[in-house]
Coordinates of C-alpha atoms in Angstrom, one line a residue:
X154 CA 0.0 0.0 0.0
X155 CA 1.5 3.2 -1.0
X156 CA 0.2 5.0 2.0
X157 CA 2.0 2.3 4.1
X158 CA 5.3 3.0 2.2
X159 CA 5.0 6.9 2.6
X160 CA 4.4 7.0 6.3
X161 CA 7.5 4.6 6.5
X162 CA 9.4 7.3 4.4
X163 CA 8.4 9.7 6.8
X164 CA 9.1 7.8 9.8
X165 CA 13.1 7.8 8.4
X166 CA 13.9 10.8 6.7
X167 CA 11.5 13.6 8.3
X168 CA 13.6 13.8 11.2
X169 CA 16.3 15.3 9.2
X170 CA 14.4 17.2 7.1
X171 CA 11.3 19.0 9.3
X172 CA 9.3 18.8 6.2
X173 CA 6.3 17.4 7.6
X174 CA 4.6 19.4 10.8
X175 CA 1.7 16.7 11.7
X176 CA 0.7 13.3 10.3
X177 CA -3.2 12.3 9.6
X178 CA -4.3 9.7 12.1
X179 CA -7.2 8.1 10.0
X180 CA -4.6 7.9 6.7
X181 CA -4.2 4.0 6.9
X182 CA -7.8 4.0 7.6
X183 CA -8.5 6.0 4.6
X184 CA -6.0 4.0 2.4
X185 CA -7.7 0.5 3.5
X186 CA -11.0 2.1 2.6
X187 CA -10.3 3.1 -1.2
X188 CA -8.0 -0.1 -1.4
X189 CA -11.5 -1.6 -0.8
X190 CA -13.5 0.7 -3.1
X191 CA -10.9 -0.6 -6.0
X192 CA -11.2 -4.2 -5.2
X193 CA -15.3 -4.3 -5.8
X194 CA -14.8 -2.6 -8.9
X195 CA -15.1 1.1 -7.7
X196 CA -12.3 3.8 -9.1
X197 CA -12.9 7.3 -8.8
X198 CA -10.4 8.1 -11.5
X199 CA -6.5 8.5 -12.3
X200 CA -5.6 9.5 -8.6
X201 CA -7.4 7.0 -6.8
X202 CA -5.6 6.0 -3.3
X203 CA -2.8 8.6 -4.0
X204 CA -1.8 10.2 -1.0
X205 CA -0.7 13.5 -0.7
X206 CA 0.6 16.1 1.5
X207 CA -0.7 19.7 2.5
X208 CA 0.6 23.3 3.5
X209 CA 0.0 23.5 7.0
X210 CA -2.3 26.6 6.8
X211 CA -5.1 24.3 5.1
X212 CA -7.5 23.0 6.7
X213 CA -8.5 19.2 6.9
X214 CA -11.0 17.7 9.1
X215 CA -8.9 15.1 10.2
X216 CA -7.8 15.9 13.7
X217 CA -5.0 17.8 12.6
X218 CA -4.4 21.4 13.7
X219 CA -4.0 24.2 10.9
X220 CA -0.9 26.0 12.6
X221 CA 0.3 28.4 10.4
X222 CA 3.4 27.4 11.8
X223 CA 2.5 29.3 14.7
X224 CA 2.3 28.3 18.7
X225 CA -0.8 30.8 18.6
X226 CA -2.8 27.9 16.5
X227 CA -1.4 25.0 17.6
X228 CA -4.7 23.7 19.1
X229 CA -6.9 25.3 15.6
X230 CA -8.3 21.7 15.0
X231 CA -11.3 23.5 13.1
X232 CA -13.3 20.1 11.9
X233 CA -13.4 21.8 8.7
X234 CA -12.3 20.7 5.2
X235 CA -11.1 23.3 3.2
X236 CA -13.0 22.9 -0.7
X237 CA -10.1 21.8 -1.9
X238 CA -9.4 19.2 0.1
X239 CA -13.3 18.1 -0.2
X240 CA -11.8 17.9 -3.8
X241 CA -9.2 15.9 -3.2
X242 CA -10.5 12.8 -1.2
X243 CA -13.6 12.8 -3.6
X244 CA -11.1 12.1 -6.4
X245 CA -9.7 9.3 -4.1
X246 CA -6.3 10.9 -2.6
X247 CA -5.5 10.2 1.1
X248 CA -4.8 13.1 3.1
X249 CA -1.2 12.0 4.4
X250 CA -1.1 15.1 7.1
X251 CA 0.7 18.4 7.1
X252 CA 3.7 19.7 6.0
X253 CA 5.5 22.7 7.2
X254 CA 5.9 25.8 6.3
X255 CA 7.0 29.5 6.6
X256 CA 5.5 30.7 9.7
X257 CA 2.7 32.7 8.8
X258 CA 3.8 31.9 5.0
X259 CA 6.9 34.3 5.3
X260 CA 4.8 37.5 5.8
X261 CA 5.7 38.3 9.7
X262 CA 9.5 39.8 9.0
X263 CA 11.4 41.0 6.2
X264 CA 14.5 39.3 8.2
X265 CA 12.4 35.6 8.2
X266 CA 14.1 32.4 7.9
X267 CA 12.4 30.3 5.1
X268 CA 11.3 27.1 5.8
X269 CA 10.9 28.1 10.0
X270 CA 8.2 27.7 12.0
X271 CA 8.0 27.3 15.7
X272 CA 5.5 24.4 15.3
X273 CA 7.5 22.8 13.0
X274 CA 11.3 23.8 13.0
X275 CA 13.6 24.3 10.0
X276 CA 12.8 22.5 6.5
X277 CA 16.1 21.0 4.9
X278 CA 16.5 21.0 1.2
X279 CA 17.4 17.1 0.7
X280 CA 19.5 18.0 -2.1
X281 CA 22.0 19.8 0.2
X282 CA 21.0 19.7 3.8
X283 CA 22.6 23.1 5.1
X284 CA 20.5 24.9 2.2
X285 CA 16.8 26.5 1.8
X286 CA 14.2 24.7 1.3
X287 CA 12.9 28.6 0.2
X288 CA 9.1 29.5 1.2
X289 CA 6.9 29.6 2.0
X290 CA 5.8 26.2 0.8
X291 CA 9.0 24.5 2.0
X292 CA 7.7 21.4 3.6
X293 CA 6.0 20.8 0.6
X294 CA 8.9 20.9 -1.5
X295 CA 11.2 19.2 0.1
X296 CA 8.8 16.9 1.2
X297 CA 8.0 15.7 -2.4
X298 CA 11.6 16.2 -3.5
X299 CA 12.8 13.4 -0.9
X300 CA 9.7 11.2 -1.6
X301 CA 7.7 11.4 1.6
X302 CA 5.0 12.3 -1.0
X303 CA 4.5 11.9 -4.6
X304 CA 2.7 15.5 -4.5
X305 CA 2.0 18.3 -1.8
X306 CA -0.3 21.2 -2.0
X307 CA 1.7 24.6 -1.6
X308 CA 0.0 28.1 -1.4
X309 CA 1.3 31.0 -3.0
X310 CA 1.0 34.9 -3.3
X311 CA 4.2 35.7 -4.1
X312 CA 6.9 32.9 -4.7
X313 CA 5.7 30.6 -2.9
X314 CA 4.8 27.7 -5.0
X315 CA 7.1 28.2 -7.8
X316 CA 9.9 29.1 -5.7
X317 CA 10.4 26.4 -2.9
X318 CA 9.0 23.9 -6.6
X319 CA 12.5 25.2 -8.4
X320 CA 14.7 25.0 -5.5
X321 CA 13.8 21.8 -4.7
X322 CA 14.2 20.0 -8.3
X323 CA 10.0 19.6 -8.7
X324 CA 7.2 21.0 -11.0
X325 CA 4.7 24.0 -9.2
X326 CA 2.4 25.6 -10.8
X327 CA 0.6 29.0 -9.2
X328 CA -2.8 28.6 -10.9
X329 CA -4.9 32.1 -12.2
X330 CA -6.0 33.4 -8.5
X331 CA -9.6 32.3 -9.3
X332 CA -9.0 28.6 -10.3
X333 CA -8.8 27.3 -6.8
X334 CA -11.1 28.0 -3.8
X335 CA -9.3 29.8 -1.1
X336 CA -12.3 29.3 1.7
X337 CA -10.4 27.5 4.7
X338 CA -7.0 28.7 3.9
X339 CA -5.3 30.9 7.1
X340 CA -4.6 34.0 4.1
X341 CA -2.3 36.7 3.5
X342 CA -4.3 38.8 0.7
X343 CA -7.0 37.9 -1.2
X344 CA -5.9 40.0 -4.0
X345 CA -3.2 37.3 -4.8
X346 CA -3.1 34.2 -2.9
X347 CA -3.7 30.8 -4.4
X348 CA -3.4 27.0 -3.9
X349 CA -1.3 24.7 -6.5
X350 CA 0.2 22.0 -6.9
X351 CA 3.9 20.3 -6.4
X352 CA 4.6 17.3 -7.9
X353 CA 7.5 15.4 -9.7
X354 CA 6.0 15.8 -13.3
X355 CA 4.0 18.0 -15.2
X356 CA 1.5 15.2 -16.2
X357 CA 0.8 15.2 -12.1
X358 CA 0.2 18.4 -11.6
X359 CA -2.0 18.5 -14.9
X360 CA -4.2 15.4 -13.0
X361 CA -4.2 17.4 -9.7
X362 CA -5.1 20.5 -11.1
X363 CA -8.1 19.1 -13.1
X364 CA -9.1 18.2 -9.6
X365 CA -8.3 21.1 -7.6
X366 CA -10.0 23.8 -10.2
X367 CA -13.4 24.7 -9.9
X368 CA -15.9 27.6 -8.7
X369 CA -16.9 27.8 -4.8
X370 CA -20.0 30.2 -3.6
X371 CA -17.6 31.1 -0.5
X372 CA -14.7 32.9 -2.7
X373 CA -16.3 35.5 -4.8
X374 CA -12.7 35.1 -7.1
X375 CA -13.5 31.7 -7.9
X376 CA -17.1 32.6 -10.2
X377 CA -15.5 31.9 -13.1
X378 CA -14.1 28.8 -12.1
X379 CA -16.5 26.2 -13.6
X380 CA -16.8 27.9 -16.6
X381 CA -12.9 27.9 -17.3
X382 CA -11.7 24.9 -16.0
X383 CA -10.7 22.0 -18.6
X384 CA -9.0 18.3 -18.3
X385 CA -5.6 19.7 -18.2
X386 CA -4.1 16.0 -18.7
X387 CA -5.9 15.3 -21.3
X388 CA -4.0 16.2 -24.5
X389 CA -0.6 17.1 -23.2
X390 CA 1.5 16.9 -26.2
X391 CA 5.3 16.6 -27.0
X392 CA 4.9 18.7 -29.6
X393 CA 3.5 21.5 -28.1
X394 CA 6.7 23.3 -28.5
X395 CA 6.8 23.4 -32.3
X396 CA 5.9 26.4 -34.1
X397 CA 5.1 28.4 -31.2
X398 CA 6.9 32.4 -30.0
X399 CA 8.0 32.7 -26.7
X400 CA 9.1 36.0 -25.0
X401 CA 12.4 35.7 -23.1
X402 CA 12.3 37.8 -19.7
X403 CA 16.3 38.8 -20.2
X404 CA 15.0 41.3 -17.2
X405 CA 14.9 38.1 -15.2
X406 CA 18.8 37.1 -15.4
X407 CA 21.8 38.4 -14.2
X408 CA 21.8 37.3 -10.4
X409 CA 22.8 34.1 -11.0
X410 CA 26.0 33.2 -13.4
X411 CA 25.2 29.6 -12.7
X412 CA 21.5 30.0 -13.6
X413 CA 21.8 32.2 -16.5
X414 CA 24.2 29.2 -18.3
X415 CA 21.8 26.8 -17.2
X416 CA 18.6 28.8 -18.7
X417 CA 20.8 29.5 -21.9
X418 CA 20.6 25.3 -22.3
X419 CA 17.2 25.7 -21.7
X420 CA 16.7 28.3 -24.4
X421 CA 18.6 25.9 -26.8
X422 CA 16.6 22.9 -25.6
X423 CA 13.3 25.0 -26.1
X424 CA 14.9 26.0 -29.9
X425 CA 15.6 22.3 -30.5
X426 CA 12.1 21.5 -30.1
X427 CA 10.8 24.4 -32.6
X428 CA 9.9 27.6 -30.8
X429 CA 10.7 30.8 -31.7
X430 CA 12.2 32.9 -29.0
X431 CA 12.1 36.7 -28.9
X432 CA 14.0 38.5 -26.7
X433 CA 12.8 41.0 -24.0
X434 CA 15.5 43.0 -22.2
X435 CA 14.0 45.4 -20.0
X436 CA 11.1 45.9 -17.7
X437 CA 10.5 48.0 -14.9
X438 CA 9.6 46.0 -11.9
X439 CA 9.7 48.2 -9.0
X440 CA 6.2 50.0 -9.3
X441 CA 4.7 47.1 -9.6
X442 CA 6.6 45.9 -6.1
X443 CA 5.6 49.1 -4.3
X444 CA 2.0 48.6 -4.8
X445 CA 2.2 45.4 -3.5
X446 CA 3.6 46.0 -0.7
X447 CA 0.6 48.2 0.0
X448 CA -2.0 45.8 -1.2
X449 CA -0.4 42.6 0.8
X450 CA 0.0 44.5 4.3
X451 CA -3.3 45.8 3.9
X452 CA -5.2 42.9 3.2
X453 CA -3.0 40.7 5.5
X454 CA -4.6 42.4 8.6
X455 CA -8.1 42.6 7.4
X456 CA -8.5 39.0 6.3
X457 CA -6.1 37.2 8.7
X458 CA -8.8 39.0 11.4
X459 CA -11.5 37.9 9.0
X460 CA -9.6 33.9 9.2
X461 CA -9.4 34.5 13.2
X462 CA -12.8 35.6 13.8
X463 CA -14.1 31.9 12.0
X464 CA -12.2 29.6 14.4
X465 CA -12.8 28.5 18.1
X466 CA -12.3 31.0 20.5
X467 CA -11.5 28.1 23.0
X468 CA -9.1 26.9 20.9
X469 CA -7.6 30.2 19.2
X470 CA -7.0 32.8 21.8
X471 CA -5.7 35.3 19.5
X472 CA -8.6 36.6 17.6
X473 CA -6.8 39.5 15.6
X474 CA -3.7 40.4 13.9
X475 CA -3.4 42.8 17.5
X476 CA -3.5 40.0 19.7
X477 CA -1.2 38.0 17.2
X478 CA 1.6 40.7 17.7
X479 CA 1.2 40.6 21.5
X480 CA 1.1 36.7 21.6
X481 CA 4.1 36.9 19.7
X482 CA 5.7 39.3 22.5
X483 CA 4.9 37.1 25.0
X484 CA 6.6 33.9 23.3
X485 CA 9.9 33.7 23.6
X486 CA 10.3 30.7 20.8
X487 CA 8.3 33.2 18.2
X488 CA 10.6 35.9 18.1
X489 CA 13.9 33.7 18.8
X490 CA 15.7 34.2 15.2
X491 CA 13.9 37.3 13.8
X492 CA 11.1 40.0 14.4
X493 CA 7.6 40.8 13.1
X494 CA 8.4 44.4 11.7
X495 CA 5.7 43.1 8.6
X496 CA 2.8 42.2 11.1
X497 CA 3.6 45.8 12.9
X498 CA 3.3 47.7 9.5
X499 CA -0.1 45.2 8.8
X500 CA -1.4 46.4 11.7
X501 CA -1.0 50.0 11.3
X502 CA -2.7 50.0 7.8
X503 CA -6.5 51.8 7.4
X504 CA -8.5 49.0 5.6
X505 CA -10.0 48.9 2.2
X506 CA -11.6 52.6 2.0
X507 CA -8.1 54.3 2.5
X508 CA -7.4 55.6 -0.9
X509 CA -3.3 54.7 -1.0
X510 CA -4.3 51.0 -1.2
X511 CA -7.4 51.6 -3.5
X512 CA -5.3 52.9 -5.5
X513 CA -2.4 50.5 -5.1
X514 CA -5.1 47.5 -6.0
X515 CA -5.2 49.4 -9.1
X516 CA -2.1 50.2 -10.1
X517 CA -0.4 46.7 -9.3
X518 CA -3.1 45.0 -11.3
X519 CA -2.5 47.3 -14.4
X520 CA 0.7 47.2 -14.2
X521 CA 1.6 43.9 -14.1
X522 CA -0.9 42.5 -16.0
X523 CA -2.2 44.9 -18.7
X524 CA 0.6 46.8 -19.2
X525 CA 3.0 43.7 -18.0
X526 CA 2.2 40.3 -19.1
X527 CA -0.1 40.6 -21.7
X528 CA 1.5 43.6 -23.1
X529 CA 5.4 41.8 -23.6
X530 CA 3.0 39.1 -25.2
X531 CA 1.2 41.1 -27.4
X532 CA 4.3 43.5 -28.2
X533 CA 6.3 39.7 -29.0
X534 CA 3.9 37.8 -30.3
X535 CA 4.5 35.2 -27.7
X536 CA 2.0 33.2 -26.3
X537 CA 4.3 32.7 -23.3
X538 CA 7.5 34.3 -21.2
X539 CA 10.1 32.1 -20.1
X540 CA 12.9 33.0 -17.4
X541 CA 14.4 31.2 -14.6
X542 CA 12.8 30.9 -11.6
X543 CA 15.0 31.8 -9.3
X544 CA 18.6 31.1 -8.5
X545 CA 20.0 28.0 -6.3
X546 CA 19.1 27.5 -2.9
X547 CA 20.9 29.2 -0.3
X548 CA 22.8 28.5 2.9
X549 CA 20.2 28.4 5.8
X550 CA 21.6 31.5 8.0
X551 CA 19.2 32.3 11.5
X552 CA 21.1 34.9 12.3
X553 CA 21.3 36.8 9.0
X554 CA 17.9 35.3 7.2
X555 CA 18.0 34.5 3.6
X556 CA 20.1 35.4 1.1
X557 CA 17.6 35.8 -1.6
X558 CA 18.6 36.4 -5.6
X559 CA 16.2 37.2 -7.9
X560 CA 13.4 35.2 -9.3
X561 CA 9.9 35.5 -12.0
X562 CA 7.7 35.3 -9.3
X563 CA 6.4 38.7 -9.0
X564 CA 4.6 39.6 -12.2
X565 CA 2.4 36.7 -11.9
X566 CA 1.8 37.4 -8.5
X567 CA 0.4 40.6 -8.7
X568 CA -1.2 40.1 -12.2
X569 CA -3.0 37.3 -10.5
X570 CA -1.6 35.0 -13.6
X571 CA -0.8 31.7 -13.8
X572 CA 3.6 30.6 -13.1
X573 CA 4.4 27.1 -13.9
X574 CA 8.0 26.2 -12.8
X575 CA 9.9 23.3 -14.1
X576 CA 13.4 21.4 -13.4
X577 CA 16.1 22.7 -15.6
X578 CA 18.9 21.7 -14.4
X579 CA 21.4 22.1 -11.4
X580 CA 24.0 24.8 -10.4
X581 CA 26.8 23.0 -7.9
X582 CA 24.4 20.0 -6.9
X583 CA 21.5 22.3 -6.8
X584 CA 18.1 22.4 -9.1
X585 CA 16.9 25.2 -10.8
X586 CA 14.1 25.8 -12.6
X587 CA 12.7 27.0 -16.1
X588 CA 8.9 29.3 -15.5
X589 CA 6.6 29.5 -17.9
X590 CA 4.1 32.3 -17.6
X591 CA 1.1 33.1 -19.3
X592 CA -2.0 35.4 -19.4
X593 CA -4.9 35.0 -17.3
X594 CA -6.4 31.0 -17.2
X595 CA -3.6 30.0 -19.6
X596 CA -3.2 26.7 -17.3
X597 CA -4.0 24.3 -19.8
X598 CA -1.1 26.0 -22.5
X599 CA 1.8 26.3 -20.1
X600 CA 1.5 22.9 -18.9
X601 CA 1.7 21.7 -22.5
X602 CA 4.3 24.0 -22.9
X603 CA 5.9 22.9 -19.8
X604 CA 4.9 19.4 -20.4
X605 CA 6.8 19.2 -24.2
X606 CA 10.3 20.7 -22.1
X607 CA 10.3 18.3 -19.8
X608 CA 9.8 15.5 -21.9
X609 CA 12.6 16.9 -24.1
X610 CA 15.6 17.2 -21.3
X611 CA 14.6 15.2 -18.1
X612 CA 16.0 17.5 -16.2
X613 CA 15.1 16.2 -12.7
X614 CA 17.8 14.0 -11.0
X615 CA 17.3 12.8 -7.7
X616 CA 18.5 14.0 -4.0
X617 CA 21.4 12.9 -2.5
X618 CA 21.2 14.5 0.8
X619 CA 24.4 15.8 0.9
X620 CA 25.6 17.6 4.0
X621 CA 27.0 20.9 2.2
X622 CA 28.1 22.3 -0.9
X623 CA 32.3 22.1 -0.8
X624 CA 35.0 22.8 -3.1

């Protein structure tokens, strides 16, 4: 039983890795049951008795608390399924618990540690155990990467799918915010985050996605869910490749020597199999990451109080981003590495009438998507921008935080556009990965895009849990 065999995985590695925060108790139970259902004949479809890990700031009514990462929820055992998770085990996968995380997906300190949470420790990258996992879906990553899971759900608003996906030799994709219900998720802005998948392949996170997607009366974003959502396994062509214009973010490199002569492989792999590439050297990004920052504290503290408000007061004390900040005061083990400077600015923010963040909604959405994305596309004739991800991972440093490159992460984010990231290669031992990013509910193209790469190179090799990177 595959269930069996991932516990057992779990059982071994995670104590080297932190990448799991909480294991489901009824997972064997749930695994017997569907080994049952396909024995008289029953099989719900293609991921039938798959089991599968997710961020710990989902909720599953298993008995498992959604933490956050943080000591103030470590009793939020809510009894609630999140939609997507509904999703999930009606397609047949077995919840196989929760994997850690960025406390508070990486939005308490601009000094944070990825891959640290006080519930759940520090996430090692099995590739190269004194390196970032990156965030803030780190336990997800790594988790997958070092096969306690054959796929983990991340979240994302800004990176943090595609990023901890890249660094940790795996596909993520950061669906269209709209895809994916978002009800039951502890949030940072509803402006930009979403749920994806993180798998090994692209044909996986194709299956997962078909199940995932869908419209949900309790998140307003997903209306146009049903209407938009497709098989996005069905079809996925090696060919896909052939004949088609791609925009290359040059804007993107630079950061990295060791990625930028992987991605120039990638560029020749992507010519090889009959795409046209047009280059794009310059864009300016830092507009679009001032209004963000606007947008992201502002909505942080209105619907993380929103998120508070919904659970048990007798088992979540802390019923506001306020009582967060003086929880965190009063916990020595929360502020032991770094500080929650981004929760302070959240909290001193004026909600959704004060014209600064009306108008930052407005200018981040035009900017990166109108007069970003789809504006490089139209202006190349692409139906697609590649770039690398983001660079290698990092040594983990507490005292310092990370030491974080550059990455494609943003422009999506903000546009509220779909990012698929897929293995590329390795710098020194450590993955990379090539994005793919598209227009608005492009899902289906850039994981035929993505899908066609992949099959090209096979760029994914394995972990070897080494201890550190050496000369």
């Amino acid at each position: 039983m595959e269930t069996e065999i991932r516990l057992e995985f779990i059982k071994l590695r995670n104590p080297q890795l932190h990448a799991v925060i909480a294991l489901n108790p009824h997972a064997l139970a749930d695994a017997r049951a569907l080994d049952a259902e396909r024995k008289a004949g029953k099989v719900r479809g293609p991921l039938h008795g798959v089991p599968i890990l997710l961020k710990d700031n989902i909720e599953s009514a298993d008995d498992t608390a959604t933490t956050a990462g943080s000591l103030a929820l470590k009793d939020n055992v809510t009894g609630r399924d999140a939609p997507l998770v509904r999703r999930l085990t009606d397609a047949g996968m077995v919840i196989l618990g929760k994997a850690n995380l960025s406390e508070w997906a990486n939005i308490r300190s601009s000094h944070s540690i990825s891959g640290w949470s006080a519930v759940g420790g520090t996430v090692r990258n099995p590739y190269v155990l004194d390196r970032s996992a990156c965030g803030s879906s780190s336990g997800s990553g790594a988790a997958v990467a070092a096969g306690l899971a054959p796929a983990a759900i991340g979240t994302e608003t800004d990176g943090s799918i595609t990023c901890p996906a890249a660094i940790n030799g795996l596909v993520g994709l950061k669906p269209t915010v709209g895809l994916v219900s978002r009800t039951h998720i502890v949030p940072i802005s509803h402006s930009q985050d979403t749920a994806g998948p993180m798998t090994r392949t692209v044909t996986d996170a194709a299956m997962i996605l078909t199940v995932l997607a869908g419209s949900d009366p309790a998140d307003v974003a997903t209306k146009e869910a049903d209407a938009r959502k497709t098989d996005y396994a069905k079809g996925l062509s090696k060919d896909a490749l052939k004949g088609v214009t791609l925009a290359v973010a040059r804007f993107y490199t630079g950061y990295s020597p060791g990625t930028d002569a992987v991605f120039e492989q990638a560029l020749s792999d992507l010519k090889a199999q009959g795409a046209t590439l047009v280059e794009v050297k310059a864009f300016d990004e830092g507009p679009i990451g001032k209004a963000e920052g606007v947008v992201l504290y502002t909505e942080l503290k209105v619907d993380l109080d929103a998120y508070l408000a919904s659970t048990d007061p007798a088992k979540v004390k802390t019923r506001t981003l306020a009582d967060l900040i003086a929880f965190n005061k009063a916990t020595p083990k929360e502020l032991e590495w770094f500080g929650q400077e981004s929760f302070e600015k959240a909290q001193a923010t004026k909600g959704y009438d004060d014209p600064e963040y009306i108008k930052a909604v407005a200018d981040g959405k035009r900017l990166a998507g109108p007069e970003g994305i789809d504006k490089i596309l139209k202006d190349t004739g692409a139906v697609a921008i590649v770039a690398p991800t983001t660079g290698p991972a990092w040594t983990i440093d507490p005292l310092n935080g990370d030491h974080y490159g550059g990455s494609s992460t943003t422009l999506p984010a903000v546009a509220g556009y779909p990012h698929l990231t897929v293995p590329m290669g390795q710098v020194g031992g450590l993955p990379v990965g090539l994005s793919f990013i598209g227009p608005a509910w492009s899902e289906a193209r850039l994981l035929n895009l993505g899908y066609a790469y992949e099959q090209a190179t096979h760029r994914r090799v394995e972990p070897k849990f080494l201890p550190t990177v050496a000369p």
